[in-house]
PDB file of C-alpha atoms in Angstrom:
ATOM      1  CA  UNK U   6      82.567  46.943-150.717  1.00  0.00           C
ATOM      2  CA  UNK U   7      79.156  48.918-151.683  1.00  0.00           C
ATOM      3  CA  UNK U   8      75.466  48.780-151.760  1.00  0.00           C
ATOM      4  CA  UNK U   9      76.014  49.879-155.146  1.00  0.00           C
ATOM      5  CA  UNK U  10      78.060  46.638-156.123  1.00  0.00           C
ATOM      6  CA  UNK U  11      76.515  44.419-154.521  1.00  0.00           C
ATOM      7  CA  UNK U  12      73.006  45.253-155.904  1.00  0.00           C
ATOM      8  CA  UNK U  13      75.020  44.824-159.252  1.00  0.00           C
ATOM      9  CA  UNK U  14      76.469  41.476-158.791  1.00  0.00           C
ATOM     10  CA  UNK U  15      72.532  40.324-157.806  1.00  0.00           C
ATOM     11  CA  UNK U  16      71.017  41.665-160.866  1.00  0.00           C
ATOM     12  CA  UNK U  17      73.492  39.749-162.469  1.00  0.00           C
ATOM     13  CA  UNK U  18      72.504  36.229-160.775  1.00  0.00           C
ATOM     14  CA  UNK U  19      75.560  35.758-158.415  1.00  0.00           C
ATOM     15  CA  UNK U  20      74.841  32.914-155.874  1.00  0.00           C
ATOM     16  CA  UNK U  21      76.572  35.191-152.969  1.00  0.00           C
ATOM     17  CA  UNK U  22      78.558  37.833-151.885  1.00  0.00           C
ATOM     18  CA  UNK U  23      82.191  37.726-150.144  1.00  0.00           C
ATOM     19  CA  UNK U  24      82.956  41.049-148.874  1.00  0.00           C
ATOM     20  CA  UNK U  25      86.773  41.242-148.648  1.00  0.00           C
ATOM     21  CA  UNK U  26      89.227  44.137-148.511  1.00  0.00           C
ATOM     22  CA  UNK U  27      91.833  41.630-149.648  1.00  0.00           C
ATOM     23  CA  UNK U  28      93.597  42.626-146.443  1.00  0.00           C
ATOM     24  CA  UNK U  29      94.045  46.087-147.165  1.00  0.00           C
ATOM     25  CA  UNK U  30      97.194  45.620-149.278  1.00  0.00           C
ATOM     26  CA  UNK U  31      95.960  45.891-152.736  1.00  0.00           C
ATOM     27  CA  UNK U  32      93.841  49.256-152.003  1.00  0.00           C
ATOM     28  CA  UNK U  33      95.221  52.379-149.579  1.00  0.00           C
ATOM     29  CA  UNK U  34      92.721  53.435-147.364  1.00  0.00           C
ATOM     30  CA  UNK U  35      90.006  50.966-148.391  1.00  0.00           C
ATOM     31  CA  UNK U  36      87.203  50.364-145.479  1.00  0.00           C
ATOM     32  CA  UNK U  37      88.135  47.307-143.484  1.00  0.00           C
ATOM     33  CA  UNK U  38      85.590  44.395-144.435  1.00  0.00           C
ATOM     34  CA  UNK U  39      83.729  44.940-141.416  1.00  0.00           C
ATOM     35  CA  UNK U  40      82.914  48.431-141.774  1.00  0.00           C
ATOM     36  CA  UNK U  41      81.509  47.715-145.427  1.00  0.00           C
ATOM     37  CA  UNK U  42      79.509  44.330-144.615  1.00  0.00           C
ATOM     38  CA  UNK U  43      76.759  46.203-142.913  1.00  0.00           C
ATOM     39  CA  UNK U  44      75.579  48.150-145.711  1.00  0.00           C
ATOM     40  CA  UNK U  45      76.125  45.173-148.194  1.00  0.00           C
ATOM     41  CA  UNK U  46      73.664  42.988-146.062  1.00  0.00           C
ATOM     42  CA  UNK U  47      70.887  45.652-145.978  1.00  0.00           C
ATOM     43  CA  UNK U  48      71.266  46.160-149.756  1.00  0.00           C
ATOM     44  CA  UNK U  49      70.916  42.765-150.957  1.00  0.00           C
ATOM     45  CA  UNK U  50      68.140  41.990-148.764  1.00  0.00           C
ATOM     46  CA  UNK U  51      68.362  38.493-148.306  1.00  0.00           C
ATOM     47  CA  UNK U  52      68.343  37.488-151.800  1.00  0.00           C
ATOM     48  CA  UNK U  53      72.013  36.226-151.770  1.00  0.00           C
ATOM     49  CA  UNK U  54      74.398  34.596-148.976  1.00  0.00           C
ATOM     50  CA  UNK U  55      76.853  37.487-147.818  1.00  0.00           C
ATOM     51  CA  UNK U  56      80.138  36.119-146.302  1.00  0.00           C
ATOM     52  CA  UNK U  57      82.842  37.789-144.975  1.00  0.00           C
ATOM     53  CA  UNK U  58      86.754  37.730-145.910  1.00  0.00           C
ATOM     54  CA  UNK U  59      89.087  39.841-143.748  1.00  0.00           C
ATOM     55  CA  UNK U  60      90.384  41.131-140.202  1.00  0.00           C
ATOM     56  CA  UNK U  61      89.077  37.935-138.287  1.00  0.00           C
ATOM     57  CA  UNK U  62      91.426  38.015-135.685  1.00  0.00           C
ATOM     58  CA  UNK U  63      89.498  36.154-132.706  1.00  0.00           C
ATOM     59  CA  UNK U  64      85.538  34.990-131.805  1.00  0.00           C
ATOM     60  CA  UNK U  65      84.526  38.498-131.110  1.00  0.00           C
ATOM     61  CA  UNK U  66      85.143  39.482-134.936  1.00  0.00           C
ATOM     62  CA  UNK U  67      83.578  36.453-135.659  1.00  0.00           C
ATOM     63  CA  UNK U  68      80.398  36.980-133.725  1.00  0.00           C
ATOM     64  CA  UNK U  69      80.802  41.056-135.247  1.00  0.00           C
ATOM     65  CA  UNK U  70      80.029  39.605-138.643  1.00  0.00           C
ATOM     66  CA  UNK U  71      77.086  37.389-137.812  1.00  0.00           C
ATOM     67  CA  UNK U  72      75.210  40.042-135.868  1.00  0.00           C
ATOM     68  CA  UNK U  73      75.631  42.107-138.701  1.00  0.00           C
ATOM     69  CA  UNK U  74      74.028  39.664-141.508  1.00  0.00           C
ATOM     70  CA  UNK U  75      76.890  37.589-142.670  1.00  0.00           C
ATOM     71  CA  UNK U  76      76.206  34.008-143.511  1.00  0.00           C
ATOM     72  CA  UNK U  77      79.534  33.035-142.255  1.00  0.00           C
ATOM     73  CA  UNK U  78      83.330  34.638-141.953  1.00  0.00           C
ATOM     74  CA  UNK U  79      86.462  33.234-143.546  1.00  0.00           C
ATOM     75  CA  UNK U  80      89.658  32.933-140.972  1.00  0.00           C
ATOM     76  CA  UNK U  81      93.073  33.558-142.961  1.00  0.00           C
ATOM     77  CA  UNK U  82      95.356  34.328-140.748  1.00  0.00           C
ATOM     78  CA  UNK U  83      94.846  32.293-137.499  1.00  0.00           C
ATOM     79  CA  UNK U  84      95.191  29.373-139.711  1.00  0.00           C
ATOM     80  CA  UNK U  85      98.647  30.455-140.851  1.00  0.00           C
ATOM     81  CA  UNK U  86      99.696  31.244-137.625  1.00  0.00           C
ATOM     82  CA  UNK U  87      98.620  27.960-136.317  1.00  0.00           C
ATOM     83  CA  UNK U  88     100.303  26.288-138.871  1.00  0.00           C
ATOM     84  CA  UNK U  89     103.481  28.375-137.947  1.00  0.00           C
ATOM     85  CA  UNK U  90     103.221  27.583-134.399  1.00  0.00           C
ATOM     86  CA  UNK U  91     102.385  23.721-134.370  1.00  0.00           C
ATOM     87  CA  UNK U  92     101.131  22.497-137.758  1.00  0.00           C
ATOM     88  CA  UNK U  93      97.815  20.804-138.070  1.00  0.00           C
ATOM     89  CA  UNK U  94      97.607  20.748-134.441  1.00  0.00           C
ATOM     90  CA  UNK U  95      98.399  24.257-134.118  1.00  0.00           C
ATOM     91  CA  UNK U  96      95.184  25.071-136.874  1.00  0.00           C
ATOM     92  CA  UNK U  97      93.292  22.992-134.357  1.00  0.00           C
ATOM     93  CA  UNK U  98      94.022  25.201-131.221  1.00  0.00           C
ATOM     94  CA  UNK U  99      93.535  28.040-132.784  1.00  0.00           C
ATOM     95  CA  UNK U 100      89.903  27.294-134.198  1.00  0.00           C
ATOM     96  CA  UNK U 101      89.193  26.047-130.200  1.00  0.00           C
ATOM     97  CA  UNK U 102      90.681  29.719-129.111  1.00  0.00           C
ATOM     98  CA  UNK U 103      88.296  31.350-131.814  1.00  0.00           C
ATOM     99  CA  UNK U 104      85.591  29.584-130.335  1.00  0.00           C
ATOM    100  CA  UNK U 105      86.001  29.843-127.268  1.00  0.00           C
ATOM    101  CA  UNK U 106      86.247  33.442-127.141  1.00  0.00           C
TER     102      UNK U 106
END
């Protein structure tokens, strides 16, 4: 979740960069994945892919993490609660809600 890492994990050849809080329940007042992807992007400089894991809740978070650099976002949650709600067909309306909004 640093410029400091990832400039680390590109000296050492890695293809790309997920920046992930793990959903704040391994690490007590950890930054949110959001507030850390900015200053991940600017380090690496383009040289790797920077995704990001974490706190995508609906489109706006999604369109958050693009304007800040990231190649793409990965949606956790939604998808469970889809699943809850209606199965595969719930997964489906919720990806439509996400972008949509």
């Amino acid at each position: 979740l640093t410029a400091e890492d990832a400039l680390l994990a590109v000296q050492y050849g890695v293809d790309g960069i997920m920046v992930s809080n793990h959903g704040g329940r391994q690490l007590d007042g950890v930054l949110a994945s959001i507030d850390a992807l900015g200053e991940v992007v600017e380090a690496v400089k383009g040289r790797v892919e920077v995704y990001l894991d974490g706190g995508v809740r609906q489109g706006t978070d999604v369109l958050k993490a693009l304007a800040l650099g990231a190649k793409a976002v990965f949606i956790g949650r939604p998808v469970i609660w889809g699943l809850a709600y209606q199965g595969r067909a719930g997964v489906g309306e919720g990806f439509k809600m996400i972008k949509e909004e």
